[in-house]
Tab-separated table of C-alpha atoms in Angstrom:
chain	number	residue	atom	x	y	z
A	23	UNK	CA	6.061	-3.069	6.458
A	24	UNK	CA	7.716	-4.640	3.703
A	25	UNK	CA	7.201	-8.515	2.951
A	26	UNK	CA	9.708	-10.606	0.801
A	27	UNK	CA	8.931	-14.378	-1.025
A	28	UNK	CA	10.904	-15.767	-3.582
A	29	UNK	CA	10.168	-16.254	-7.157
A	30	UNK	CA	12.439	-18.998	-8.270
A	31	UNK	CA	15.896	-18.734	-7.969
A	32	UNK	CA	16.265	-15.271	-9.719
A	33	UNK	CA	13.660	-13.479	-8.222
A	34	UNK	CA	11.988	-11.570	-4.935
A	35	UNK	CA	8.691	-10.747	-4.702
A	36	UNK	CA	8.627	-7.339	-2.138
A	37	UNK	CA	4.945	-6.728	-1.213
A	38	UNK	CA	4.425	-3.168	0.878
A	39	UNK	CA	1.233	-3.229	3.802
A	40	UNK	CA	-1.732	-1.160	2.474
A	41	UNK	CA	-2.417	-2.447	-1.016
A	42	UNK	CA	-4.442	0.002	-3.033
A	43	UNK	CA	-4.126	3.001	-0.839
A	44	UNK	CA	-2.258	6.563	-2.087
A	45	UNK	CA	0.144	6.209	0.496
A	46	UNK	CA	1.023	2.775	-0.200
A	47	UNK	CA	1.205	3.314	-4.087
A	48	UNK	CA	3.296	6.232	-3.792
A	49	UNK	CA	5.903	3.998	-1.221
A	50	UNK	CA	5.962	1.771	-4.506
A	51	UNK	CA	6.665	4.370	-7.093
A	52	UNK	CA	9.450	5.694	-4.941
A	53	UNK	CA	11.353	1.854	-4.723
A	54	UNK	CA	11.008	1.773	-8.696
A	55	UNK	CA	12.205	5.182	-8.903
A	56	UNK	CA	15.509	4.414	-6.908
A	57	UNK	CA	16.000	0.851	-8.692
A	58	UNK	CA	16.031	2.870	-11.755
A	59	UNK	CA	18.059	5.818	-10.694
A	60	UNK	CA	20.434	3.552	-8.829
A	61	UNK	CA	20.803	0.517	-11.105
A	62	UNK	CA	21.629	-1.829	-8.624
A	63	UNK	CA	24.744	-4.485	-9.565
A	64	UNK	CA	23.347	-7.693	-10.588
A	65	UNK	CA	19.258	-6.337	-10.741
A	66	UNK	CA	18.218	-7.362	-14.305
A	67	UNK	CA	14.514	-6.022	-14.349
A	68	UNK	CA	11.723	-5.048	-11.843
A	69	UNK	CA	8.045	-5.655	-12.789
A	70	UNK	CA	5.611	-2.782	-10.723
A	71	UNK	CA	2.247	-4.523	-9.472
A	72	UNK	CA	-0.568	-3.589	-7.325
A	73	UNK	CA	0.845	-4.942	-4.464
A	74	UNK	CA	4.396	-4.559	-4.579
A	75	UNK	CA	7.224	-4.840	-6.888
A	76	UNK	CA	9.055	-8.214	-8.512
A	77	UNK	CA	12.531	-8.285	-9.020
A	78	UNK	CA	14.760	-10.088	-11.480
A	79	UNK	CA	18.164	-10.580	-10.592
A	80	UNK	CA	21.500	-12.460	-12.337
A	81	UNK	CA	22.604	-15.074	-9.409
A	82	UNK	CA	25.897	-15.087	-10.734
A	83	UNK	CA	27.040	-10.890	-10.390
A	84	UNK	CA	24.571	-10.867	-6.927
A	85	UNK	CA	22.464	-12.745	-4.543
A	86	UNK	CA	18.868	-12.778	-3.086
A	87	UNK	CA	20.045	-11.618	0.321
A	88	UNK	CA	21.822	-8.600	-0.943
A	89	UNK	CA	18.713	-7.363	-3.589
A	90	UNK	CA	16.567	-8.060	-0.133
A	91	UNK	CA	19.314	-5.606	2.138
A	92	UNK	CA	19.396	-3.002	-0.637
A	93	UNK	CA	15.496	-3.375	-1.009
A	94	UNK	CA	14.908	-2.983	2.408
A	95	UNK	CA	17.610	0.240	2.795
A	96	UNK	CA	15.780	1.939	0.250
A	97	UNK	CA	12.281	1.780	1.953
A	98	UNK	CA	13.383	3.489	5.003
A	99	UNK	CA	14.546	6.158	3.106
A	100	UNK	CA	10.617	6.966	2.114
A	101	UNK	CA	9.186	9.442	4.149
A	102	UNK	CA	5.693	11.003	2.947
A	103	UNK	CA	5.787	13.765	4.223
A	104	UNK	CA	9.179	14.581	2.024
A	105	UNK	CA	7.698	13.485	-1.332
A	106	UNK	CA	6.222	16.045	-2.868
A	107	UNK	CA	7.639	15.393	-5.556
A	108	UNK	CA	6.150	16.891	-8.783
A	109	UNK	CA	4.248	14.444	-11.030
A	110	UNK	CA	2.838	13.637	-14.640
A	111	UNK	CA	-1.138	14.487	-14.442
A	112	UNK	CA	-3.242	13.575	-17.678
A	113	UNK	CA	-6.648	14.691	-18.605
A	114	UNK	CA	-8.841	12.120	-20.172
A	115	UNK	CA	-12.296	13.736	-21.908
A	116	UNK	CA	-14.676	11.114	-21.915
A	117	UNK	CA	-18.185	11.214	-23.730
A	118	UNK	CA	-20.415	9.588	-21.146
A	119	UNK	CA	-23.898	7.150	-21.768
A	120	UNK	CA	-25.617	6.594	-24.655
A	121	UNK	CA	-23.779	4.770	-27.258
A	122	UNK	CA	-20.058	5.037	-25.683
A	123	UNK	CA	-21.422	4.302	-22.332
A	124	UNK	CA	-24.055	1.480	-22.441
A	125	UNK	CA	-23.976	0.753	-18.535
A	126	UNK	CA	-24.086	3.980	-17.350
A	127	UNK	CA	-27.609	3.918	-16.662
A	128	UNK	CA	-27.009	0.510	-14.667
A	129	UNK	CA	-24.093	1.892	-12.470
A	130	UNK	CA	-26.667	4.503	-11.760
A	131	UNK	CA	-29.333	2.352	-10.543
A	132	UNK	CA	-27.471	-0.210	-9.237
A	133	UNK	CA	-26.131	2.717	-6.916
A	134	UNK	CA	-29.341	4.930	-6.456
A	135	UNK	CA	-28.000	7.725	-7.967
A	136	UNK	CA	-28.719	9.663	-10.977
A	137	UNK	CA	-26.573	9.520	-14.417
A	138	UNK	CA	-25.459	12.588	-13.731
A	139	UNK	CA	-24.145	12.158	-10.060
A	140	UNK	CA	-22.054	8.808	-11.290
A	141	UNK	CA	-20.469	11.414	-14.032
A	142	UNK	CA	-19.788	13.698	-11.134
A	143	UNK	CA	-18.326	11.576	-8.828
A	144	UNK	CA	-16.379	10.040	-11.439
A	145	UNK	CA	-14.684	13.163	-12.514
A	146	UNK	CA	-14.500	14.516	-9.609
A	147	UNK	CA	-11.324	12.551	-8.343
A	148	UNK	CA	-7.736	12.467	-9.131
A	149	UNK	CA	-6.941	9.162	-9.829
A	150	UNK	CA	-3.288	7.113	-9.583
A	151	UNK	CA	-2.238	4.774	-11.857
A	152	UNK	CA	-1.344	2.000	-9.743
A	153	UNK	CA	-0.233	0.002	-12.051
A	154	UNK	CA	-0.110	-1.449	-16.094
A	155	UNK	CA	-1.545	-5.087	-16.589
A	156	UNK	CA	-4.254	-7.242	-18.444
A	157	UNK	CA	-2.953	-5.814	-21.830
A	158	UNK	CA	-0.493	-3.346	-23.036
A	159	UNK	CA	-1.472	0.196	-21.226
A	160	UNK	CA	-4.377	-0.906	-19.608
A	161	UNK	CA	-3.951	1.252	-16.257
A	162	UNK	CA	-5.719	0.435	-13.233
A	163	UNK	CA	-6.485	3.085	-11.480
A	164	UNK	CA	-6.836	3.989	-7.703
A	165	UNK	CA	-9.195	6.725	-5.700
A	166	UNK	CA	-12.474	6.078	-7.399
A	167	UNK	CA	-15.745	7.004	-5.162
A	168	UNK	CA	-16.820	3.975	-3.108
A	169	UNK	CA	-20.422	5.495	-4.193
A	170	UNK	CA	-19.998	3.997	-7.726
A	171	UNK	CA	-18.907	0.956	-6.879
A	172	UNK	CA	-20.122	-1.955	-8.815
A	173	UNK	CA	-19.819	-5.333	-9.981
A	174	UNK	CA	-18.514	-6.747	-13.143
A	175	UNK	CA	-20.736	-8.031	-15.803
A	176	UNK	CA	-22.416	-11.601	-15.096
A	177	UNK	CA	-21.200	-12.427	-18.427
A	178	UNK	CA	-18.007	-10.927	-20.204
A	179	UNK	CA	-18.782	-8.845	-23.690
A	180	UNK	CA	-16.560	-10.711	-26.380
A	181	UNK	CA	-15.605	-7.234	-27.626
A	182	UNK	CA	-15.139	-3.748	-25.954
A	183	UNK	CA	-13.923	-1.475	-27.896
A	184	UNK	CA	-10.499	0.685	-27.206
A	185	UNK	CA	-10.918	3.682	-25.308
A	186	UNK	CA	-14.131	2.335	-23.193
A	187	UNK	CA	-13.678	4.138	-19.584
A	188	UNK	CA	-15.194	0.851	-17.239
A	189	UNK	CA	-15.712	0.581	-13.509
A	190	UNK	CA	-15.384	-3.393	-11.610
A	191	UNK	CA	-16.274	-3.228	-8.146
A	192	UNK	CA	-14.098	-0.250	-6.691
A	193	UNK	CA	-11.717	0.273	-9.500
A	194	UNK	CA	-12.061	1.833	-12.855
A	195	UNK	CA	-10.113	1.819	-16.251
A	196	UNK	CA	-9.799	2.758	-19.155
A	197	UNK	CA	-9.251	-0.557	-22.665
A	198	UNK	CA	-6.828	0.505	-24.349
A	199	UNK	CA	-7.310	-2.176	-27.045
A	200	UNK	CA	-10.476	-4.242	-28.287
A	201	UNK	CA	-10.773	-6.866	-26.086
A	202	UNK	CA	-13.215	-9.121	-24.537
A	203	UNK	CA	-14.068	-7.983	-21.135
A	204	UNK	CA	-16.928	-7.575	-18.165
A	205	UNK	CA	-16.619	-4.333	-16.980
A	206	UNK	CA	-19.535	-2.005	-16.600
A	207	UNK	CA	-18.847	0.490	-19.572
A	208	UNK	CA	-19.974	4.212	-18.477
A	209	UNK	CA	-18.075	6.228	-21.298
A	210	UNK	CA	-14.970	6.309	-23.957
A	211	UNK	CA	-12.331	8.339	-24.915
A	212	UNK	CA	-10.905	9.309	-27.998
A	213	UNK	CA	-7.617	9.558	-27.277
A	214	UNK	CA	-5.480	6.663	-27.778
A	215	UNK	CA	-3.521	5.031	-24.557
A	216	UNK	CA	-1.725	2.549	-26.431
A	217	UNK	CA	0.474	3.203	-29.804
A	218	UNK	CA	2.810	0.207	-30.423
A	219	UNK	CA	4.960	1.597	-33.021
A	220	UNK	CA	5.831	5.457	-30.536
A	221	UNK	CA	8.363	5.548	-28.787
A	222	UNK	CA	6.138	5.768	-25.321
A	223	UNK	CA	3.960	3.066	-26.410
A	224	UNK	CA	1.766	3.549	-23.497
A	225	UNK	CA	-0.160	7.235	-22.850
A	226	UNK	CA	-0.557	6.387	-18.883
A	227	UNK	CA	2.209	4.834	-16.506
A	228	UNK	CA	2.909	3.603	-12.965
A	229	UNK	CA	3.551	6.867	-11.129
A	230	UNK	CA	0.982	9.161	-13.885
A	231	UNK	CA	-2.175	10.731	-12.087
A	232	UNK	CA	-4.981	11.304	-14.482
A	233	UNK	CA	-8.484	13.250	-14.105
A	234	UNK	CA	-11.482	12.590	-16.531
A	235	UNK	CA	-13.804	15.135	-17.763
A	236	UNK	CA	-16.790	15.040	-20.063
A	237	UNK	CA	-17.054	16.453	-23.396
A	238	UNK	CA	-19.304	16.420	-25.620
A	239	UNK	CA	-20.041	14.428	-29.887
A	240	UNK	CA	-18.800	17.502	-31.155
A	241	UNK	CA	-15.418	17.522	-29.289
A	242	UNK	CA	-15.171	13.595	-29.023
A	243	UNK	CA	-15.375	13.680	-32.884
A	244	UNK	CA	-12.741	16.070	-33.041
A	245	UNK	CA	-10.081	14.824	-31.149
A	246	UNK	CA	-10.971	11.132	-32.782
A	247	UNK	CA	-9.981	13.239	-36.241
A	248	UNK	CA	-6.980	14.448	-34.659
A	249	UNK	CA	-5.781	11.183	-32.601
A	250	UNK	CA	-5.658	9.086	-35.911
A	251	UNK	CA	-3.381	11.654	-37.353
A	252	UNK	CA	-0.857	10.398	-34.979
A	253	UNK	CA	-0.577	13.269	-33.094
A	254	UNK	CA	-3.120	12.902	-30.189
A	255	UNK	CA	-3.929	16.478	-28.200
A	256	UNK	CA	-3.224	15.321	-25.271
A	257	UNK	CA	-3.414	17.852	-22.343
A	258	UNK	CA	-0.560	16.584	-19.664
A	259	UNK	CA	0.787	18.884	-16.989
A	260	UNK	CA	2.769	18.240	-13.359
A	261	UNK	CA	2.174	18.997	-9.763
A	262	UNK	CA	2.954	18.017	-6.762
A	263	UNK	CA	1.384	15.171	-4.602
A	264	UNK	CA	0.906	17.298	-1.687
A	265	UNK	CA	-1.852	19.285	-3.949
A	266	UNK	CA	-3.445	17.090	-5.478
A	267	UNK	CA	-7.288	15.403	-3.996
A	268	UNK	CA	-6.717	11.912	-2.163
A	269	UNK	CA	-9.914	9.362	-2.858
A	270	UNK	CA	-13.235	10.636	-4.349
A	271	UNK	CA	-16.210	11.029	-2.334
A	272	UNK	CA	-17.635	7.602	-0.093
């Protein structure tokens, strides 16, 4: 079901039942695919969250109640069972514990597991990118393992630095800038997910899927060299929802 409120007088707020589920984020993707596809008369901008999608219209070319009607024709039109469609899935290496991961040890006690089992459960998903916030390409991502789970820091670091894979209750993400911030740090990655000056600024997007897997100093080292060339190796291919794995393990 969808749910409209106003924001201002140039503005609707749609918010879709289910918040943080595949099925609900993949609902969403599909409205922001047809508002850009379609370029409604009158829509200005839409803004993807976690729970919906905002949209910013010009009063004078259109009016809240038609955006709503078109909104609302467009959601019927989603069936899951018809998108299959094929989509962007990254691979994210990630050198896990010691120095790149300095809570990994805690996530793994705090959960009664071993270090190893919270790097196997954490790679063992595919995740969605639900949506972009906090900073520029920070993606939060949905389907981690309930099994992971665990709280933020008691008190914020002043300083992670870019590339630190975190986990905060049942989400994890990956900084893609140096930032203060309280999430439990397990790894990093070498690649970079934000680059102001490319043309796709961000490496991850509302829509993208990603997997992690580990690597090792050797190969973190390496692709370090080679993302500060400018010409990160990133590893990027497509398939279709139907085949890829729902949530990790609970």
């Amino acid at each position: 079901m969808m749910h409209v409120r106003l924001l201002g007088d140039q503005g609707l707020l749609f918010e879709l039942d289910g918040e943080g589920a595949r099925q609900h984020h993949e609902q969403l993707v599909f409205l922001c695919e047809m508002l850009e596809r379609q370029r409604p008369p009158g829509i200005v901008e839409w803004i993807p969250g976690f729970a919906g999608v905002a949209v910013v219209y010009d009063p004078v070319r259109t009016s809240a109640k038609a955006v709503e009607r078109w909104m609302r024709r467009q959601a019927v039109k989603w069936r899951p069972d018809k998108e299959k469609v094929a989509r962007r899935v990254v691979e994210i290496p990630v050198a896990y514990g010691g120095e790149w991961g300095p809570d990994l040890a805690d996530v793994a006690r705090l959960n009664h597991l071993s270090e190893d089992e919270v790097i196997r459960l954490h790679t063992a998903p595919t995740y969605w990118v639900q949506m972009i916030g906090f900073v520029p390409g920070f993606a939060y991502l949905g389907g981690m393992s309930a099994r992971i789970a665990t709280p933020r820091l008691a008190t914020p670091r002043p300083r992670i630095e870019a590339g630190a894979v975190g986990i905060a209750g049942r989400q994890t993400g990956i900084y893609p800038l140096a930032t203060p911030g309280g999430w439990r740090i397990i790894g990093r990655t070498p690649l970079p997910l934000f680059q102001p000056n490319s043309a796709a600024p961000s490496l991850l997007n509302m829509g993208d899927y990603l997997r992690f897997r580990p690597c090792g100093l050797e190969e973190f080292c390496a692709l370090q060299a080679a993302s500060q060339t400018g010409n990160p190796p990133v590893k990027v291919t497509w398939e279709h929802g139907g085949g890829m794995s729902g949530e990790g393990e609970h």
